[in-house]
Short mmCIF file of C-alpha atoms and ligand atoms in Angstrom, two decimals:
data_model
loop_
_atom_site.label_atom_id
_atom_site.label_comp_id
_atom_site.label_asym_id
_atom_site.label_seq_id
_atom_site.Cartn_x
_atom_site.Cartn_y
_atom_site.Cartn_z
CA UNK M 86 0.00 0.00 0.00
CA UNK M 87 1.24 3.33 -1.03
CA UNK M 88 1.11 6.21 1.56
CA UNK M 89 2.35 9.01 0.37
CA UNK M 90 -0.26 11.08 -2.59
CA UNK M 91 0.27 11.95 -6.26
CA UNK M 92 0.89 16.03 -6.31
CA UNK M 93 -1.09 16.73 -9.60
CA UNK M 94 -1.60 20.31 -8.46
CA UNK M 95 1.71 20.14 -8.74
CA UNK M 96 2.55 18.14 -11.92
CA UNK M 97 -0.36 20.74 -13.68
CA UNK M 98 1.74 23.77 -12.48
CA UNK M 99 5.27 22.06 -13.77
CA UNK M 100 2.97 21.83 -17.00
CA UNK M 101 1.58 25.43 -17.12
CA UNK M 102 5.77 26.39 -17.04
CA UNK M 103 5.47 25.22 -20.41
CA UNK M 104 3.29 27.84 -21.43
CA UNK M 105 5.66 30.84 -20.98
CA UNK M 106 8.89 28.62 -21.32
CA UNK M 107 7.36 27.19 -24.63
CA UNK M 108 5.46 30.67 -25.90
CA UNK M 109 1.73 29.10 -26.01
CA UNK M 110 -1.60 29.41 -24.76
CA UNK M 111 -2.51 26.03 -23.87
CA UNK M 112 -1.27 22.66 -24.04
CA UNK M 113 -3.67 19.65 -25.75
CA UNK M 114 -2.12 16.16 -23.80
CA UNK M 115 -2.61 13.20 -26.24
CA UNK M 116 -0.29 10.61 -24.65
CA UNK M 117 -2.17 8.32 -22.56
CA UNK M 118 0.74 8.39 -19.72
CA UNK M 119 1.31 12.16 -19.74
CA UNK M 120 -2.51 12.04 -19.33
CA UNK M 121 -2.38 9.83 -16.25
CA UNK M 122 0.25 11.49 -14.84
CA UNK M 123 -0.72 15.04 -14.98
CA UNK M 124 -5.02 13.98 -14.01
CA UNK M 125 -4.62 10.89 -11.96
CA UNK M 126 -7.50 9.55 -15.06
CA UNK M 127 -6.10 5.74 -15.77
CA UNK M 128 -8.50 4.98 -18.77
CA UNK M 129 -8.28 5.55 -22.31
CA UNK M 130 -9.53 7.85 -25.13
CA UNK M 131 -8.92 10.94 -23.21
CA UNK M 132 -6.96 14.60 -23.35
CA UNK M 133 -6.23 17.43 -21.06
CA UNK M 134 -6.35 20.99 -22.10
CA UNK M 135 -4.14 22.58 -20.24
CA UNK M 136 -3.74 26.79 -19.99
CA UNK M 137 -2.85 29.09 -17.55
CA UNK M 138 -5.98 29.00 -16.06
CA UNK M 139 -7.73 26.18 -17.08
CA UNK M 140 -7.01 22.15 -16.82
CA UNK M 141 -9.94 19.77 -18.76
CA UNK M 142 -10.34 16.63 -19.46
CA UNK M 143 -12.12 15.84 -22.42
CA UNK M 144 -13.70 12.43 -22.85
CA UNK M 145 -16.89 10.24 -23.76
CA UNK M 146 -19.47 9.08 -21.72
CA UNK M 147 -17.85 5.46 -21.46
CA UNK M 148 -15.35 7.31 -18.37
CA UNK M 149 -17.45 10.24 -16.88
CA UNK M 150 -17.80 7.88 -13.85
CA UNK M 151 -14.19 7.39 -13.95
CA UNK M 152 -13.73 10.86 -14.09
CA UNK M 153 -15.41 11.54 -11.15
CA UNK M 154 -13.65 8.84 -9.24
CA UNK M 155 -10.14 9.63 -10.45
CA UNK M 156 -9.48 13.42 -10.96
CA UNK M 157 -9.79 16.39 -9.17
CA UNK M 158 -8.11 18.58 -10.43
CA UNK M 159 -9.58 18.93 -13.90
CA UNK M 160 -12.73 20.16 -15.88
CA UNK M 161 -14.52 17.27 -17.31
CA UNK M 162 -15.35 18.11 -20.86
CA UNK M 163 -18.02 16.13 -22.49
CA UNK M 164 -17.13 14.70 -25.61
CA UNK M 165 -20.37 13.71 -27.60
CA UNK M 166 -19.17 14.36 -31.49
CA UNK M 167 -16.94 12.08 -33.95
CA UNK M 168 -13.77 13.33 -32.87
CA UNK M 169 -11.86 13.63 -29.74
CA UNK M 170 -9.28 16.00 -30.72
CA UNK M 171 -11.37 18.91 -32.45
CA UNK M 172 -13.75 18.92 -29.51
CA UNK M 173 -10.71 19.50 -27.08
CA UNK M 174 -9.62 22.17 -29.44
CA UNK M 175 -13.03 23.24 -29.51
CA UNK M 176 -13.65 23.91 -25.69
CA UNK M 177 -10.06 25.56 -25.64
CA UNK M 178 -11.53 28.02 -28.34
CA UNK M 179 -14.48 28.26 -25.75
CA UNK M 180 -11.86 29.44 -22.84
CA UNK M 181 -8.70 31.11 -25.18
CA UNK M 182 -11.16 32.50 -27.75
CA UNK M 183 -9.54 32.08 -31.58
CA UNK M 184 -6.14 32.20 -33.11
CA UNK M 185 -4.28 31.00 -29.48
CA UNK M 186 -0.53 29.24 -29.64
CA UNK M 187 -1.35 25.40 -28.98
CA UNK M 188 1.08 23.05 -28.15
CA UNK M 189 0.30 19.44 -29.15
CA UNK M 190 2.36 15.99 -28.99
CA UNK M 191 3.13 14.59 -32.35
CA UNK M 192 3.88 11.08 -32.00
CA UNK M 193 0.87 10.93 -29.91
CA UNK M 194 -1.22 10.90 -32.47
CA UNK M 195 -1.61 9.96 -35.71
CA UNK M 196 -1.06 11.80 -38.69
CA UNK M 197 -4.64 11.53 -39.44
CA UNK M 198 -5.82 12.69 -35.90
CA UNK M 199 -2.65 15.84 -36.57
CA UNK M 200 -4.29 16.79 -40.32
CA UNK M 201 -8.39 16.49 -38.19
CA UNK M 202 -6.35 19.15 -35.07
CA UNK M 203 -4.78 21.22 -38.41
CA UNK M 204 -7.83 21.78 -39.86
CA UNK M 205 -9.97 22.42 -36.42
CA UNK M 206 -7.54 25.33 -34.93
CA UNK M 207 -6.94 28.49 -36.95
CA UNK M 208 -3.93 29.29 -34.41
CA UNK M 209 -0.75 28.14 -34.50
CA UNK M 210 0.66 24.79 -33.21
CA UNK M 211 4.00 23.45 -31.64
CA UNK M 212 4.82 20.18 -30.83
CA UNK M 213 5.93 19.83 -27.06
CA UNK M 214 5.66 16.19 -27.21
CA UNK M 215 9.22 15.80 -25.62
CA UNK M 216 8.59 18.61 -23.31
CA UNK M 217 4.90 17.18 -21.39
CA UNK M 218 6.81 13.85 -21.39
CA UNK M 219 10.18 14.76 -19.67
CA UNK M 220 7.94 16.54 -16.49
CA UNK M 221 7.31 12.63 -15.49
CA UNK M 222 11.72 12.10 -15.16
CA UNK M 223 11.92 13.31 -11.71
CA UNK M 224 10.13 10.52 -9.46
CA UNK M 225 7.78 11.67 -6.30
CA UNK M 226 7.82 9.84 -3.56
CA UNK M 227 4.34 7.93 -4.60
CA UNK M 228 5.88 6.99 -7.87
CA UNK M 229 9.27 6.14 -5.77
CA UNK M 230 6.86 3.65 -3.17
CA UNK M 231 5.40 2.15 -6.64
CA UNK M 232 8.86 1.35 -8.53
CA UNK M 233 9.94 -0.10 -5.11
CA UNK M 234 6.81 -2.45 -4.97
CA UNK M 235 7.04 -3.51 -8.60
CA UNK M 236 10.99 -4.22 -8.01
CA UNK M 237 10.40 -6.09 -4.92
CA UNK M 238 8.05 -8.32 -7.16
CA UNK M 239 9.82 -8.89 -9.90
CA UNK M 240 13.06 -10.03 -7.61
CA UNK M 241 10.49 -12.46 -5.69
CA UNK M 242 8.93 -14.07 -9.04
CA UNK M 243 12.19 -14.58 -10.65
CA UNK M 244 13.44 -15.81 -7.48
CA UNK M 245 10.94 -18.57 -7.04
CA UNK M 246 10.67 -19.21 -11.18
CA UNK M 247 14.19 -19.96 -11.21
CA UNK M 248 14.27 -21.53 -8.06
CA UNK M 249 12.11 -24.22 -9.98
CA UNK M 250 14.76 -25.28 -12.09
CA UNK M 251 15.36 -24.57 -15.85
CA UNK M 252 17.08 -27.43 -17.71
CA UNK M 253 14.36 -29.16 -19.68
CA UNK M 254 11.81 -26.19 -19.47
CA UNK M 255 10.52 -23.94 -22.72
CA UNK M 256 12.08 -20.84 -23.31
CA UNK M 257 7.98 -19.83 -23.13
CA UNK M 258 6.94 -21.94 -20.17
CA UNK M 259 9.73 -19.89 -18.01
CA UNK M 260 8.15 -16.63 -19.40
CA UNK M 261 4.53 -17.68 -18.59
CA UNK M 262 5.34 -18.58 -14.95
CA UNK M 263 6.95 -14.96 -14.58
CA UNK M 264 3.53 -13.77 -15.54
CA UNK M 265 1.81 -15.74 -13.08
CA UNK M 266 3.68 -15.41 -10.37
CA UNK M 267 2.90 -11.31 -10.81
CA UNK M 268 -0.08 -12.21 -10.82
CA UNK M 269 -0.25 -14.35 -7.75
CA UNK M 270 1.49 -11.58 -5.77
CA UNK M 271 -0.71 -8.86 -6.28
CA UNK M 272 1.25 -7.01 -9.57
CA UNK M 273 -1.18 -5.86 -12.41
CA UNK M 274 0.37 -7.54 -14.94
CA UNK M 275 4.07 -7.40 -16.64
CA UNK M 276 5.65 -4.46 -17.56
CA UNK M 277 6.46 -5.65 -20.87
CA UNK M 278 6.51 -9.20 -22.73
CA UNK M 279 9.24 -10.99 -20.66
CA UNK M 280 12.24 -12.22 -22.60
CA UNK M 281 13.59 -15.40 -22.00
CA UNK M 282 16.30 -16.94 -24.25
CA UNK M 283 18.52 -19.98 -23.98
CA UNK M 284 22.17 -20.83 -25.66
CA UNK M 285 22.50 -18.54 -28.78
CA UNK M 286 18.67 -17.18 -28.99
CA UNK M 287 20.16 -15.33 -26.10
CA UNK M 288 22.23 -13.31 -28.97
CA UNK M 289 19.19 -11.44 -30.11
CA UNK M 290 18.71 -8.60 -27.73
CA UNK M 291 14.99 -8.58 -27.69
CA UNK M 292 14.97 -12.37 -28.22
CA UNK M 293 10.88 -14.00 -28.28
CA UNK M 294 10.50 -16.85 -25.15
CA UNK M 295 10.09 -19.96 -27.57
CA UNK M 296 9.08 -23.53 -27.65
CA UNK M 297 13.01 -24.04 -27.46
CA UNK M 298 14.08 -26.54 -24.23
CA UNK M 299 16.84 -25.39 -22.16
CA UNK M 300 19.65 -27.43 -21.78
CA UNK M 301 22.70 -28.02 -19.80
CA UNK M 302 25.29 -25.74 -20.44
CA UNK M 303 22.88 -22.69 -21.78
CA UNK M 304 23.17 -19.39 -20.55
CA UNK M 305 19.97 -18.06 -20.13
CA UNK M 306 19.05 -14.24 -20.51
CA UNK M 307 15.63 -13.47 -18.73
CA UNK M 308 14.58 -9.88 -19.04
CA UNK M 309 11.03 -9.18 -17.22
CA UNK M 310 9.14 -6.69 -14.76
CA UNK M 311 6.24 -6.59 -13.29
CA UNK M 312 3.73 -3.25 -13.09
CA UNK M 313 2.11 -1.68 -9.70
CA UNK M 314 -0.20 0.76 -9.42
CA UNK M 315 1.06 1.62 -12.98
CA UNK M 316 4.49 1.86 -12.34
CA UNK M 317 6.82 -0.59 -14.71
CA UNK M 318 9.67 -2.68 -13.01
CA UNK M 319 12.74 -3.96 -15.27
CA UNK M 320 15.60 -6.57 -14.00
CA UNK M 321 17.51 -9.01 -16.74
CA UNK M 322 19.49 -11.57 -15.22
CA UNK M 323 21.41 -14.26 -17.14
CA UNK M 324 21.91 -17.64 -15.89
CA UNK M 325 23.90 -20.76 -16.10
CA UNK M 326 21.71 -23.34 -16.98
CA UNK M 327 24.50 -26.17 -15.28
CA UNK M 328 27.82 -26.09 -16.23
CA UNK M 329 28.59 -23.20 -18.33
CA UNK M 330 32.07 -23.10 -20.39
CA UNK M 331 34.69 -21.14 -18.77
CA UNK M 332 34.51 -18.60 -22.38
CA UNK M 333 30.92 -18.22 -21.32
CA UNK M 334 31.91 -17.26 -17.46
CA UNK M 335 34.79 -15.18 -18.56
CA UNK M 336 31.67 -13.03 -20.83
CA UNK M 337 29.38 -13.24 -17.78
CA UNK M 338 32.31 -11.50 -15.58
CA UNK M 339 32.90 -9.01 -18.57
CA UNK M 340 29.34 -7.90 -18.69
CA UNK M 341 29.57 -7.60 -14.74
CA UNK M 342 32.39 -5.70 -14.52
CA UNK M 343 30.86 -3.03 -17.12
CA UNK M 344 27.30 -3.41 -15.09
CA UNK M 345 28.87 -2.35 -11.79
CA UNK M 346 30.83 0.47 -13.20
CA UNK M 347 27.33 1.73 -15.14
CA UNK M 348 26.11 1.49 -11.79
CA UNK M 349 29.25 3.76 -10.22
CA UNK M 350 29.25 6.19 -12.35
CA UNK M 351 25.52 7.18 -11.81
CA UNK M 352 24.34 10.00 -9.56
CA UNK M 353 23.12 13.29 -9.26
CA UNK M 354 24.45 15.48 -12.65
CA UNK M 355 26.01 12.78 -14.28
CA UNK M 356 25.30 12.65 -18.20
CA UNK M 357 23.37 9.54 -19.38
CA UNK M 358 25.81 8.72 -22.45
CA UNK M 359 29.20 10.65 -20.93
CA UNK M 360 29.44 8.69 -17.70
CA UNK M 361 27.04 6.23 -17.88
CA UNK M 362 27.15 4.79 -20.87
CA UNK M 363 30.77 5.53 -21.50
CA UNK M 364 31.52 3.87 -18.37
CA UNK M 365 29.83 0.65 -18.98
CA UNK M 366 30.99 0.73 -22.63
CA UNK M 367 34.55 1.13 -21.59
CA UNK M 368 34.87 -2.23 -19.74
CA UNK M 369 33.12 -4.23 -22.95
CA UNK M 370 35.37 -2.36 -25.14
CA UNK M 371 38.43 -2.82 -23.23
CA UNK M 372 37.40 -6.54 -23.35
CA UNK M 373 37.62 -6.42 -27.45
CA UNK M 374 33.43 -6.98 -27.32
CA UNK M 375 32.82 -3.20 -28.27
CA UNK M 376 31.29 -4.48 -31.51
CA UNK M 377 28.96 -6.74 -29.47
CA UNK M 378 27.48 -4.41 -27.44
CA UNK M 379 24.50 -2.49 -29.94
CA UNK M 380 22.44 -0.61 -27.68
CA UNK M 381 21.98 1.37 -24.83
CA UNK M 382 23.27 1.16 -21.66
CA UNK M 383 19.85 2.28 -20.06
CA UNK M 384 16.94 4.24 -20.04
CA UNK M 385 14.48 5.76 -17.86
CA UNK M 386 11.35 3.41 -15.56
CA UNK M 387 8.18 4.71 -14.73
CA UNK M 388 4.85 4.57 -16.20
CA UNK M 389 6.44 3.35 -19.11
CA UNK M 390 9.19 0.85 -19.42
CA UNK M 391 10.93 2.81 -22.16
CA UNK M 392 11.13 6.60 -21.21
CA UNK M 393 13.66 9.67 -20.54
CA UNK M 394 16.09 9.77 -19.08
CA UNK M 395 17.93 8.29 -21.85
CA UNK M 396 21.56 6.92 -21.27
CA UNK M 397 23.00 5.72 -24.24
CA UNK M 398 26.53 6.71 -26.83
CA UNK M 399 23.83 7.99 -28.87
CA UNK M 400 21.01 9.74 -26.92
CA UNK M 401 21.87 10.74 -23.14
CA UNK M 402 20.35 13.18 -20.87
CA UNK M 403 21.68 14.10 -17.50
CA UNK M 404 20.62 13.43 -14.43
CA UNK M 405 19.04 14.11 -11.40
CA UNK M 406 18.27 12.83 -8.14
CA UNK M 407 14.96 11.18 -8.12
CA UNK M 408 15.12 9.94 -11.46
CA UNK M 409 14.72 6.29 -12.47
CA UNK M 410 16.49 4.43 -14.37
CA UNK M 411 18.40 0.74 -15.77
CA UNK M 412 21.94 -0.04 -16.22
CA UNK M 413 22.16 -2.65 -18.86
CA UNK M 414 24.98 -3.52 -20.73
CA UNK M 415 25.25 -6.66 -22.89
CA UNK M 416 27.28 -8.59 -25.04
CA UNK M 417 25.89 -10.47 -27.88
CA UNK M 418 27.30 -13.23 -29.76
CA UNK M 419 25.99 -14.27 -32.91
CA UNK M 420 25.17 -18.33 -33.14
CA UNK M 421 26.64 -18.70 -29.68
CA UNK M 422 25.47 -17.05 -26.71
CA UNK M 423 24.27 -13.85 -25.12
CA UNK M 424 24.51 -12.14 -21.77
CA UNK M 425 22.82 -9.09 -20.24
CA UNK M 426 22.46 -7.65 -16.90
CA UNK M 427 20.23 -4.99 -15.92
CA UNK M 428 19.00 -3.20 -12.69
CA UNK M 429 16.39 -0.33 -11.80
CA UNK M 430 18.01 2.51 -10.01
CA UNK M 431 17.08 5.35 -8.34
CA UNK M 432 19.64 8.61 -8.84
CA UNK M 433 20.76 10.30 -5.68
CA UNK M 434 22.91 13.02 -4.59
CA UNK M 435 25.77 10.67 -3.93
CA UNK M 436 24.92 7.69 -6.33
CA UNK M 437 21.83 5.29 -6.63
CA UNK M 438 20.06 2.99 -4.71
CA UNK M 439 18.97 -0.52 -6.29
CA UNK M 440 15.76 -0.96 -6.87
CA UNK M 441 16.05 -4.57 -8.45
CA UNK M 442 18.26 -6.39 -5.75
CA UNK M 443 18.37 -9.75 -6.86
CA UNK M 444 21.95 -11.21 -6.57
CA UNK M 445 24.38 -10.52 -9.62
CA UNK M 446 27.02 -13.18 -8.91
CA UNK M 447 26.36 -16.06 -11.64
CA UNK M 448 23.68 -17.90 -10.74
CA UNK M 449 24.38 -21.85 -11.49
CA UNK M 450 20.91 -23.44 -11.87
CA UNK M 451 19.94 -27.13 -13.17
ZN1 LIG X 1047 14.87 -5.09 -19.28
ZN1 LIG X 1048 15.57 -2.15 -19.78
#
C-alpha cells in the first residue's frame, strides 16, 4: 500500500511552465501516460487541455464515472461528437477565444488525428511532445513507493521461477510462470513481454520466449518486470543453466564488470551517455566486445518501461536525483550465446540505490 499522494496540483503547475517557457496558450495532452500522470485519469480515449488557467479533461461518456472517481483537479469536458481531438480544441476556443498558440504531442497521435487538429484550430501549433513527457523524469515519492513495490516483485517471481529449475523447461513456459507469479502476488500484470532466451537465442537482444528446451550448459538471458499501481519494473538476469564453459563465465564477468561500473558512475548530474554509458561501454570495449554491445546502456522506468532519461553513446540526458532508471549492458554473440544484466536505479545526490536487488554473482541453476 502506497502512503504518500500523487501532487497533480503540482505536476499541472510544472505543465503550465510550459506555457511561458514554450510561448503558447494552452497545451492539448494526447499521450495516454502524460494524461495519467498530470489527471490521476487511468482509462483511455482521453486529453487534457491545459492553460494558464484552465485544466480539462475531455472524454466520452464510457469514463465520466471514472472521471469523477479519479481526478480532481480537472474540468470534465463532455465529448459527444466524432472526434476527440477537435472537440478538445473546440472547448479551448471556448476558454482562449480564436487564433491561441497550442502546443500538441506529435507522435501521440496519428497523422490523421494531426491533419483532423490542423484543420480544427486556426492558431498556430508546436509540438511539445518531448517537453509534457520529460515533467514525469523526476520521481515523487508515490511513484518512488510504486517502482519499489514492482521491483520487490519482480526479484520475488524470478526468485521462485528460477528456483524451480530450468534445464528441460521452454524458453515460453519460463516466461509464462513470470507472468503468473505477478499475478499471484498482487502485480497488475508485466511491464512488458518478458524475454527469455537460452544458448545462442540469447544473442538477439529482444529475443521472443520460444518452444526451445533449455539445456545443460545454456546461458539463459531473462529480461522481465512486473507493473504496480502503474508503475513498470525492469531486472535481466542471465543464468547458467548447469555447467557453463569457462569462455561463457569469462563473458558473464565481462558484462559484470561493465554493469557495476554503469552502476558507479551514476548520480546526481552525471550525463546519461558521458558517464554512464561511457563507463559501462569502456569495460566491454576494453574486453575487445565493443562491436557486441549495440544498444543502450539504459533508459528511464516509470509509467512506461521505455522513457527519458535516456543513457545511451547515442542519446543521453543528464541526471538528477529522483530519477529512475536501468543499467544494462550486454554482449551479444551471434550463433553462440548472449549475456545481459540490468537493474532499476534510483539517482541520488551521492549515487543510486537498487531498486532490483536480486543477486548478480552467476547464478548456477539445473
Ligand atoms: Zn529489461
Ligand atoms: Zn531495460
Amino acid at each position: 500500500m502506497t502512503t504518500a499522494k500523487a501532487d497533480h496540483p503540482g505536476r499541472l503547475a510544472r505543465c503550465r511552465g510550459l506555457l511561458d517557457e514554450r510561448g503558447l496558450d494552452a497545451v492539448l495532452v494526447t499521450d495516454g501516460h502524460d494524461v495519467r500522470y498530470l489527471s490521476g485519469f487511468r482509462g483511455e480515449d482521453a486529453t487534457l487541455v491545459v492553460g494558464a488557467e484552465t485544466a480539462l479533461i475531455v472524454t466520452d461518456s464510457r469514463f465520466y464515472e471514472q472521471v469523477y472517481e479519479e481526478v480532481a483537479d480537472c474540468e470534465l469536458v463532455e465529448h459527444r461528437g466524432t472526434d476527440l481531438l477537435q472537440d478538445s480544441v473546440k472547448a479551448a476556443a471556448e476558454r482562449l477565444g480564436d487564433g491561441f498558440t497550442l502546443g500538441y504531442q506529435a507522435g501521440a497521435m496519428t497523422h490523421a488525428e494531426f491533419r483532423g487538429l490542423r484543420r480544427a484550430h486556426g492558431g498556430r501549433l508546436r509540438d511539445v511532445r518531448r517537453h509534457v513527457t520529460r515533467l514525469r523524469m523526476v520521481k515523487e515519492p508515490v511513484e518512488l513507493e510504486a517502482l519499489a513495490a514492482a521491483a520487490a516483485l519482480v526479484d520475488l517471481a524470478l526468485g521462485v521461477v528460477v528456483g524451480e529449475g530450468l534445464v528441460g523447461r521452454t524458453e515460453a513456459e519460463v516466461a509464462w510462470r513470470l507472468l503468473e507469479e505477478y499475478h499471484a502476488r498482487g502485480a497488475e500484470g508485466e511491464s512488458f513481454e518478458a524475454i527469455v532466451a537460452a544458448g545462442d537465442h540469447g544473442a538477439q537482444a529482444h529475443a521472443i520466449p520460444g518452444p526451445r528446451r533449455i539445456k545443460a550448459g545454456d546461458l539463459v538471458v531473462i529480461d522481465t518486470g512486473s507493473r504496480v499501481d502503474g508503475y513498470c519494473s525492469d531486472i535481466t538476469r542471465t543464468f547458467a543453466a548447469g555447467r557453463v564453459s569457462k569462455a561463457h563465465r569469462k563473458l558473464y564477468d565481462i558484462v559484470l564488470e561493465a554493469q557495476l561500473a554503469g552502476v558507479a558512475a551514476v548520480r546526481h548530474g552525471a550525463h546519461g551517455r558521458d558517464h554512464v554509458d561511457a563507463a559501462a561501454r569502456a569495460v566491454i570495449k576494453a574486453a575487445g566486445y565493443g562491436e557486441q554491445f549495440g544498444h543502450g546502456t539504459g533508459h528511464g522506468v516509470g509509467l512506461e518501461v521505455h522513457e527519458a532519461p535516456f543513457l545511451g553513446s547515442l542519446r543521453g540526458d543528464r541526471l538528477e536525483a529522483g530519477m529512475v532508471c536501468t543499467v544494462e549492458p550486454g554482449i551479444y554473440l551471434e550463433g553462440d550465446a548472449g549475456v545481459r544484466i540490468e537493474d532499476t536505479v534510483v539517482v541520488t545526490h551521492d549515487g543510486c540505490e537498487r531498486l532490483t536487488q536480486y543477486p548478480k554473482e552467476l547464478q548456477v541453476v539445473d
